[in-house]
Short mmCIF file of C-alpha atoms in Angstrom, two decimals:
data_model
loop_
_atom_site.label_atom_id
_atom_site.label_comp_id
_atom_site.label_asym_id
_atom_site.label_seq_id
_atom_site.Cartn_x
_atom_site.Cartn_y
_atom_site.Cartn_z
CA ILE I 87 7.70 -136.02 50.62
CA SER I 88 5.50 -138.81 52.02
CA ASP I 89 8.44 -141.17 52.59
CA ILE I 90 10.31 -138.83 54.94
CA ILE I 91 11.00 -140.93 58.05
CA SER I 92 9.41 -139.46 61.17
CA THR I 93 10.25 -142.08 63.83
CA VAL I 94 12.60 -145.06 64.35
CA GLU I 95 12.33 -147.70 67.09
CA PHE I 96 13.93 -151.08 67.87
CA ASN I 97 11.83 -153.69 69.66
CA TYR I 98 12.92 -155.14 73.02
CA SER I 99 15.09 -157.88 71.47
CA GLY I 100 16.51 -155.64 68.75
CA ASP I 101 15.59 -158.16 66.05
CA LEU I 102 12.89 -155.89 64.64
CA LEU I 103 13.22 -152.24 63.71
CA ALA I 104 10.16 -150.13 62.93
CA THR I 105 10.09 -146.83 61.07
CA GLY I 106 7.12 -144.52 60.56
CA ASP I 107 6.91 -141.91 57.84
CA LYS I 108 5.05 -138.77 56.81
CA GLY I 109 2.71 -140.78 54.60
CA GLY I 110 1.32 -142.72 57.58
CA ARG I 111 3.15 -145.94 56.72
CA VAL I 112 4.99 -148.24 59.10
CA VAL I 113 7.86 -150.31 57.71
CA ILE I 114 9.27 -153.09 59.89
CA PHE I 115 12.72 -154.52 59.22
CA GLN I 116 13.81 -157.91 60.55
CA ARG I 117 17.35 -158.87 61.33
CA GLU I 118 18.76 -161.74 59.29
CA GLN I 119 19.92 -164.74 61.28
CA GLU I 120 23.50 -165.79 60.61
CA SER I 121 23.75 -168.78 58.33
CA LYS I 122 26.66 -171.10 57.50
CA ASN I 123 26.81 -170.09 53.85
CA ARG I 124 26.51 -166.36 54.67
CA PRO I 125 28.50 -165.82 57.88
CA LEU I 126 28.50 -162.02 57.54
CA SER I 127 24.77 -161.67 56.96
CA ARG I 128 23.96 -161.23 60.66
CA GLY I 129 23.24 -157.60 61.25
CA GLU I 130 21.54 -157.09 57.92
CA TYR I 131 17.99 -155.85 58.32
CA ASN I 132 15.52 -156.62 55.54
CA VAL I 133 11.94 -155.50 55.06
CA TYR I 134 9.63 -157.76 57.06
CA SER I 135 6.29 -155.99 56.82
CA THR I 136 4.88 -152.72 55.48
CA PHE I 137 1.43 -151.41 56.28
CA GLN I 138 -0.60 -148.20 56.21
CA SER I 139 -1.08 -147.27 59.85
CA HIS I 140 -2.88 -143.92 59.55
CA GLU I 141 -4.82 -142.13 56.81
CA PRO I 142 -5.32 -138.39 56.45
CA GLU I 143 -8.50 -137.25 58.18
CA PHE I 144 -10.53 -134.09 58.44
CA ASP I 145 -11.96 -132.65 61.63
CA TYR I 146 -15.21 -131.09 60.43
CA LEU I 147 -15.96 -129.34 63.70
CA LYS I 148 -12.69 -127.44 63.69
CA SER I 149 -12.15 -127.40 59.89
CA LEU I 150 -8.71 -128.91 60.42
CA GLU I 151 -6.84 -131.43 58.38
CA ILE I 152 -5.28 -134.16 60.51
CA GLU I 153 -2.20 -135.38 58.74
CA GLU I 154 -1.33 -139.05 58.61
CA LYS I 155 2.32 -138.62 59.65
CA ILE I 156 3.44 -141.14 62.28
CA ASN I 157 4.78 -139.17 65.26
CA LYS I 158 5.91 -142.09 67.43
CA ILE I 159 6.11 -145.87 67.48
CA ARG I 160 6.53 -147.89 70.67
CA TRP I 161 6.84 -151.68 70.84
CA LEU I 162 5.22 -153.79 73.51
CA PRO I 163 7.28 -156.56 75.15
CA GLN I 164 6.68 -159.81 73.29
CA GLN I 165 4.28 -162.22 75.05
CA ASN I 166 3.69 -164.82 72.32
CA ALA I 167 4.54 -165.51 68.68
CA ALA I 168 2.99 -162.24 67.53
CA HIS I 169 4.47 -158.75 67.93
CA PHE I 170 2.52 -155.69 69.05
CA LEU I 171 3.29 -152.01 68.58
CA LEU I 172 1.62 -148.69 69.25
CA SER I 173 1.74 -146.03 66.54
CA THR I 174 0.32 -142.54 66.72
CA ASN I 175 -0.28 -139.54 64.51
CA ASP I 176 -1.37 -136.15 65.89
CA LYS I 177 -4.69 -137.43 67.25
CA THR I 178 -5.17 -141.20 67.17
CA ILE I 179 -3.13 -144.02 68.70
CA LYS I 180 -3.43 -147.54 67.27
CA LEU I 181 -2.33 -150.89 68.62
CA TRP I 182 -1.12 -153.13 65.80
CA LYS I 183 -0.61 -156.88 65.85
CA ILE I 184 2.03 -158.25 63.49
CA SER I 185 1.76 -162.00 63.02
CA GLU I 186 3.01 -164.68 60.63
CA ARG I 187 0.98 -167.22 58.67
CA ASP I 188 2.70 -170.12 56.90
CA LYS I 189 -0.19 -172.60 56.72
CA ARG I 190 -3.64 -172.47 55.24
CA ALA I 191 -6.69 -174.67 55.53
CA GLU I 192 -7.70 -176.70 52.46
CA GLY I 193 -10.52 -179.13 51.76
CA TYR I 194 -13.61 -177.18 52.80
CA ASN I 195 -17.04 -178.78 52.46
CA LEU I 196 -19.06 -175.78 51.30
CA LYS I 197 -16.62 -174.16 48.90
CA ASP I 198 -14.10 -175.15 46.25
CA GLU I 199 -10.35 -174.52 46.38
CA ASP I 200 -10.82 -171.29 44.42
CA GLY I 201 -13.33 -170.02 46.98
CA ARG I 202 -16.54 -170.50 44.97
CA LEU I 203 -19.50 -171.99 46.82
CA ARG I 204 -20.26 -175.61 45.91
CA ASP I 205 -23.65 -176.77 44.74
CA PRO I 206 -25.30 -178.33 47.85
CA PHE I 207 -26.47 -181.30 45.74
CA ARG I 208 -22.87 -182.16 44.83
CA ILE I 209 -21.83 -182.47 48.48
CA THR I 210 -22.11 -186.20 49.13
CA SER I 211 -19.43 -186.76 51.77
CA LEU I 212 -18.01 -184.95 54.77
CA ARG I 213 -14.46 -183.68 54.35
CA VAL I 214 -12.16 -182.77 57.21
CA PRO I 215 -10.13 -179.67 56.23
CA VAL I 216 -6.34 -180.01 56.52
CA LEU I 217 -3.62 -177.42 57.10
CA MET I 218 -1.25 -177.17 54.15
CA PRO I 219 2.05 -175.24 54.09
CA MET I 220 2.13 -171.98 52.14
CA ASP I 221 4.51 -169.09 51.53
CA LEU I 222 5.13 -167.04 54.66
CA MET I 223 2.73 -164.12 55.01
CA VAL I 224 3.22 -161.34 57.54
CA GLU I 225 -0.07 -159.72 58.47
CA ALA I 226 -0.59 -156.46 60.33
CA SER I 227 -4.00 -155.91 61.89
CA PRO I 228 -5.24 -153.05 64.09
CA ARG I 229 -6.39 -154.53 67.41
CA ARG I 230 -7.28 -151.32 69.28
CA ILE I 231 -7.89 -147.72 68.28
CA PHE I 232 -7.49 -145.09 71.01
CA ALA I 233 -9.13 -141.93 69.70
CA ASN I 234 -10.76 -138.65 70.72
CA ALA I 235 -8.71 -138.07 73.86
CA HIS I 236 -6.38 -135.29 72.70
CA THR I 237 -7.38 -131.75 71.83
CA TYR I 238 -3.80 -130.88 70.85
CA HIS I 239 -1.14 -132.73 68.87
CA ILE I 240 0.27 -135.91 70.43
CA ASN I 241 4.05 -135.69 70.76
CA SER I 242 4.84 -138.77 72.87
CA ILE I 243 3.63 -142.24 73.74
CA SER I 244 5.35 -144.42 76.31
CA VAL I 245 4.57 -147.96 77.42
CA ASN I 246 4.63 -148.42 81.19
CA SER I 247 6.77 -151.05 82.91
CA ASP I 248 3.61 -152.84 84.09
CA HIS I 249 3.03 -153.64 80.37
CA GLU I 250 -0.67 -152.99 80.89
CA THR I 251 -0.84 -149.22 80.65
CA TYR I 252 0.77 -146.48 78.58
CA LEU I 253 0.76 -142.72 78.52
CA SER I 254 0.22 -140.30 75.68
CA ALA I 255 1.17 -136.63 75.82
CA ASP I 256 0.13 -133.62 73.80
CA ASP I 257 1.09 -129.96 74.17
CA LEU I 258 -0.93 -129.41 77.36
CA ARG I 259 -2.09 -132.75 78.73
CA ILE I 260 -0.90 -136.27 79.50
CA ASN I 261 -3.32 -139.20 79.50
CA LEU I 262 -2.93 -142.68 80.96
CA TRP I 263 -4.49 -145.56 79.02
CA HIS I 264 -5.07 -149.24 79.65
CA LEU I 265 -4.06 -151.26 76.60
CA GLU I 266 -7.37 -153.17 76.66
CA ILE I 267 -9.66 -150.15 77.08
CA THR I 268 -10.16 -147.75 74.20
CA ASP I 269 -13.17 -145.68 75.23
CA ARG I 270 -11.66 -143.93 78.22
CA SER I 271 -8.34 -142.70 79.55
CA PHE I 272 -7.29 -140.91 82.71
CA ASN I 273 -5.98 -137.38 82.46
CA ILE I 274 -2.93 -137.33 84.75
CA VAL I 275 -1.37 -133.97 83.82
CA ASP I 276 -3.18 -130.85 82.65
CA ILE I 277 -1.18 -127.62 82.35
CA LYS I 278 -3.81 -125.73 80.34
CA PRO I 279 -4.42 -122.35 81.96
CA ALA I 280 -7.98 -121.14 82.43
CA ASN I 281 -7.17 -118.27 80.12
CA MET I 282 -5.14 -119.36 77.09
CA GLU I 283 -3.53 -115.94 76.87
CA GLU I 284 -1.63 -116.83 80.04
CA LEU I 285 -0.03 -119.84 78.35
CA THR I 286 3.73 -119.71 78.88
CA GLU I 287 4.93 -123.26 78.28
CA VAL I 288 3.95 -126.50 76.59
CA ILE I 289 4.78 -130.17 77.16
CA THR I 290 7.38 -131.32 74.64
CA ALA I 291 7.97 -134.98 75.59
CA ALA I 292 7.00 -137.54 78.24
CA GLU I 293 8.23 -140.97 79.25
CA CYS I 294 7.45 -143.69 81.79
CA HIS I 295 10.20 -144.91 84.14
CA PRO I 296 11.66 -148.24 82.91
CA HIS I 297 11.16 -150.07 86.25
CA GLN I 298 8.82 -148.07 88.50
CA CYS I 299 5.34 -148.09 86.98
CA ASN I 300 4.17 -145.17 89.11
CA VAL I 301 6.87 -142.72 87.96
CA PHE I 302 7.00 -140.70 84.75
CA VAL I 303 8.67 -137.50 83.57
CA TYR I 304 7.72 -134.79 81.16
CA SER I 305 9.77 -131.97 79.68
CA SER I 306 8.70 -128.47 78.77
CA SER I 307 9.45 -125.77 76.25
CA LYS I 308 11.01 -123.77 79.10
CA GLY I 309 13.85 -126.26 79.49
CA THR I 310 12.54 -127.86 82.69
CA ILE I 311 11.70 -131.47 83.51
CA ARG I 312 9.08 -132.58 86.01
CA LEU I 313 9.09 -136.02 87.58
CA CYS I 314 5.68 -137.16 88.83
CA ASP I 315 4.57 -140.01 91.06
CA MET I 316 1.10 -141.42 90.39
CA ARG I 317 0.93 -142.79 93.94
CA ALA I 318 0.82 -139.25 95.32
CA ALA I 319 -2.35 -138.09 93.57
CA ALA I 320 -4.65 -139.00 90.70
CA LEU I 321 -3.93 -135.72 88.94
CA CYS I 322 -0.17 -135.16 88.86
CA ASP I 323 -0.25 -131.38 88.46
CA ARG I 324 2.03 -131.10 91.48
CA HIS I 325 5.32 -132.70 90.53
CA SER I 326 7.51 -134.69 92.91
CA LYS I 327 10.78 -133.43 91.44
CA PHE I 328 11.66 -130.43 89.31
CA PHE I 329 14.85 -130.45 87.27
CA GLU I 330 16.19 -127.16 85.99
CA GLU I 331 19.65 -125.81 85.33
CA PRO I 332 20.12 -122.19 86.41
CA GLU I 333 20.78 -119.99 83.41
CA ASP I 334 24.19 -118.42 82.95
CA PRO I 335 23.40 -114.66 82.73
CA SER I 336 26.50 -113.99 80.62
CA SER I 337 25.28 -116.20 77.76
CA ARG I 338 21.74 -114.81 77.70
CA SER I 339 20.52 -113.77 74.26
CA PHE I 340 17.34 -113.20 72.27
CA PHE I 341 17.32 -116.94 71.44
CA SER I 342 17.95 -118.29 74.96
CA GLU I 343 14.37 -119.36 75.54
CA ILE I 344 13.96 -121.01 72.15
CA ILE I 345 17.16 -123.02 72.34
CA SER I 346 16.54 -124.13 75.93
CA SER I 347 13.28 -125.87 74.93
CA ILE I 348 13.69 -129.63 75.43
CA SER I 349 12.93 -131.71 72.35
CA ASP I 350 13.38 -135.18 73.87
CA VAL I 351 13.68 -136.90 77.25
CA LYS I 352 14.82 -140.50 77.75
CA PHE I 353 15.37 -142.56 80.90
CA SER I 354 18.53 -144.66 81.00
CA HIS I 355 17.92 -148.42 80.91
CA SER I 356 19.04 -148.59 84.55
CA GLY I 357 16.43 -146.03 85.55
CA ARG I 358 19.01 -144.00 87.51
CA TYR I 359 19.54 -141.24 84.94
CA MET I 360 17.62 -139.38 82.30
CA MET I 361 18.87 -137.56 79.26
CA THR I 362 17.41 -134.42 77.74
CA ARG I 363 18.11 -132.84 74.37
CA ASP I 364 17.81 -129.14 73.73
CA TYR I 365 18.84 -127.31 70.58
CA LEU I 366 22.59 -127.16 71.18
CA SER I 367 23.30 -129.80 73.81
CA VAL I 368 22.50 -133.11 75.49
CA LYS I 369 22.31 -133.24 79.29
CA VAL I 370 22.38 -136.27 81.58
CA TRP I 371 20.59 -135.86 84.90
CA ASP I 372 20.83 -138.01 88.01
CA LEU I 373 17.28 -138.50 89.27
CA ASN I 374 18.57 -137.80 92.78
CA MET I 375 19.89 -134.33 91.87
CA GLU I 376 17.50 -131.70 90.61
CA ASN I 377 19.52 -128.48 90.54
CA ARG I 378 21.86 -129.28 87.64
CA PRO I 379 22.76 -132.06 85.20
CA VAL I 380 25.69 -134.34 86.02
CA GLU I 381 26.92 -134.28 82.41
CA THR I 382 26.53 -131.82 79.55
CA TYR I 383 27.62 -132.57 75.98
CA GLN I 384 27.80 -129.92 73.26
CA VAL I 385 26.27 -131.26 70.07
CA HIS I 386 27.07 -128.42 67.66
CA GLU I 387 28.34 -125.47 69.67
CA TYR I 388 29.61 -123.88 66.43
CA LEU I 389 25.97 -123.02 65.59
CA ARG I 390 25.68 -120.58 68.50
CA SER I 391 26.94 -117.77 66.28
CA LYS I 392 24.51 -118.79 63.53
CA LEU I 393 21.29 -118.68 65.57
CA CYS I 394 20.02 -115.63 63.69
CA SER I 395 19.93 -117.34 60.31
CA LEU I 396 18.70 -120.60 61.90
CA TYR I 397 15.81 -118.61 63.35
CA GLU I 398 15.02 -117.11 59.96
CA ASN I 399 14.93 -120.47 58.19
CA ASP I 400 12.97 -122.06 61.11
CA CYS I 401 15.69 -124.65 61.79
CA ILE I 402 15.95 -123.38 65.36
CA PHE I 403 12.62 -125.13 66.01
CA ASP I 404 13.85 -128.56 64.83
CA LYS I 405 13.17 -131.32 67.35
CA PHE I 406 16.19 -133.59 67.69
CA GLU I 407 15.82 -136.90 69.55
CA CYS I 408 18.47 -138.68 71.60
CA CYS I 409 19.08 -142.28 72.67
CA TRP I 410 21.14 -144.44 75.04
CA ASN I 411 23.12 -147.53 74.13
CA GLY I 412 22.15 -150.80 75.81
CA SER I 413 24.53 -150.42 78.75
CA ASP I 414 23.94 -146.65 79.26
CA SER I 415 27.67 -146.00 78.64
CA ALA I 416 27.17 -144.01 75.44
CA ILE I 417 24.58 -141.66 73.97
CA MET I 418 23.72 -140.58 70.45
CA THR I 419 21.88 -137.68 68.87
CA GLY I 420 21.63 -136.04 65.46
CA SER I 421 22.76 -132.79 63.90
CA TYR I 422 22.76 -131.08 60.48
CA ASN I 423 24.52 -132.00 57.23
CA ASN I 424 23.49 -135.63 57.91
CA PHE I 425 25.91 -135.65 60.86
CA PHE I 426 25.20 -137.54 64.05
CA ARG I 427 27.11 -137.36 67.30
CA MET I 428 28.10 -140.07 69.77
CA PHE I 429 29.43 -139.44 73.27
CA ASP I 430 31.22 -142.00 75.44
CA ARG I 431 30.23 -141.26 79.04
CA ASN I 432 33.22 -143.07 80.56
CA THR I 433 36.08 -141.63 78.50
CA ARG I 434 34.27 -138.36 77.69
CA ARG I 435 35.34 -138.83 74.07
CA ASP I 436 32.97 -137.86 71.31
CA ILE I 437 32.77 -138.43 67.58
CA THR I 438 30.92 -136.95 64.63
CA LEU I 439 29.86 -139.35 61.88
CA GLU I 440 27.98 -138.80 58.64
CA ALA I 441 25.08 -140.82 57.26
CA SER I 442 25.02 -140.23 53.52
CA ARG I 443 24.88 -142.22 50.31
CA GLU I 444 28.28 -141.01 49.13
CA ASN I 445 30.29 -142.46 51.98
CA SER I 446 28.27 -145.45 53.11
CA LYS I 447 29.02 -148.31 50.80
CA PRO I 448 28.06 -151.54 52.58
CA ARG I 449 30.79 -152.72 54.96
CA ALA I 450 32.73 -149.46 54.54
CA ILE I 451 34.15 -147.91 57.69
CA LEU I 452 32.80 -144.46 58.62
CA LYS I 453 35.38 -141.71 58.84
CA PRO I 454 35.02 -139.18 61.65
CA ARG I 455 33.98 -135.69 60.48
CA LYS I 456 35.24 -132.40 61.84
CA VAL I 457 33.68 -128.98 61.56
CA CYS I 458 36.01 -126.01 61.39
CA THR I 459 34.88 -123.45 63.95
CA GLY I 460 37.20 -120.60 63.09
CA GLY I 461 40.73 -119.81 62.03
CA LYS I 462 42.35 -121.74 59.21
CA ARG I 463 40.48 -124.73 57.86
CA LYS I 464 42.37 -128.01 57.71
CA LYS I 465 41.94 -130.07 54.58
CA ASP I 466 39.56 -132.68 56.01
CA GLU I 467 37.44 -130.17 57.93
CA ILE I 468 34.09 -128.82 56.82
CA SER I 469 33.38 -125.13 57.31
CA VAL I 470 30.25 -124.11 59.22
CA ASP I 471 29.03 -122.08 56.24
CA SER I 472 28.98 -125.08 53.94
CA LEU I 473 26.81 -127.25 56.21
CA ASP I 474 23.50 -128.26 54.62
CA PHE I 475 20.69 -127.43 57.06
CA ASN I 476 18.10 -129.28 54.99
CA LYS I 477 19.87 -132.55 55.71
CA LYS I 478 19.10 -133.15 59.35
CA ILE I 479 19.15 -136.27 61.49
CA LEU I 480 16.28 -135.94 63.94
CA HIS I 481 15.56 -139.64 64.62
CA THR I 482 18.03 -142.27 65.77
CA ALA I 483 17.78 -145.57 67.63
CA TRP I 484 20.28 -147.85 69.35
CA HIS I 485 19.94 -151.65 69.48
CA PRO I 486 19.08 -152.61 73.10
CA LYS I 487 21.89 -155.15 73.43
CA GLU I 488 24.49 -154.61 70.69
CA ASN I 489 26.37 -151.83 68.96
CA VAL I 490 23.94 -151.56 66.08
CA ILE I 491 22.40 -148.17 65.39
CA ALA I 492 19.66 -146.93 63.08
CA VAL I 493 19.85 -143.40 61.74
CA ALA I 494 17.09 -141.74 59.73
CA ALA I 495 18.39 -139.15 57.25
CA THR I 496 15.29 -137.60 55.64
CA ASN I 497 13.93 -140.50 53.54
CA ASN I 498 16.88 -142.89 53.92
CA LEU I 499 17.42 -145.28 56.81
CA TYR I 500 21.04 -146.17 57.60
CA ILE I 501 22.03 -149.06 59.82
CA PHE I 502 25.58 -149.10 61.16
CA GLN I 503 27.26 -151.67 63.34
CA ASP I 504 30.55 -152.24 65.10
CA LYS I 505 33.05 -153.54 62.63
CA ILE I 506 33.31 -157.32 62.55
CA ASN I 507 36.79 -158.71 62.00
#
């Protein structure tokens, strides 16, 4: 169970890919550089570094176990030879430094090569230590620990475009941190009612704008998105923009509120659009138009008739993420049965692909999948009733510059790329 992947994230160059899992581990994969003797090796990602980011803890005041599961990983833009990332579990955010060592100092005066202290009487001359080459070591060290700022479970972290601050969001509050300061953060959103019995919605996701460091958005369990401007006020309880699609009364059902809850929100790289994922669909919003999305894509509309059983087995509460490609022309999100969906925004074409061991031999081409929604089933179609709801793709990531995608299917990570001739 501990190796179930809980988050996937490419760094800014796309050469590193980090995954976090339920056991509190972070595994970083590095892309192989193309070499003359292995021309096809580019695109292969191999394990670069593995480290334990979080340990299980116990809150003695509340008698609560705090699990070690990594909820989110966010990379910082690279400033020097080292790489930095933020990782968080339910309560504590950590800033990790990942650096390489390929040299070590030898020829100390006070100790031998094996590390034992030398007898002071045997030291008769002064040695100057020298740097000798050694096997490459990748070290991960925690540089900052941002703790004790969240009463509820952290669901999002997002690095600001000023590269100095970041925000963290839990169910009822959003905090703004400075990357250098661990003992205090500013509370910028607080939707906790004075009386908790009046609680009607929670924050489900939050993200900073990619270019404007004063703008951020957060989504709610009621299917709405609020855009806030930190220049307007220190506490952003009053939003600047409010995005909500009016509900179609004819499609109202017992499950309407549950399935309209937004599980993920992502700004486009351009900063002009944002995408939201709810249970059955992905919506693209223009930041200049609040009353309805400009695009809506059905992810698995055939599940609308199955909501009753999905409610009974708790799948209706699954939180699917979504992501943009590097040029904002396509979007991707996951589904059940290890299916994931891609939508081309220009042609409006969409495709369903499957990430599974059976059909993903290296270099094999993925075949599109089709789900039969009624009537007679064609031979290559899968019927809705035979879909496996335990195999779900919640976490996906798209390389920032190329058509390389990472798809987490339970405890397997699949990396697919455009086919190379």
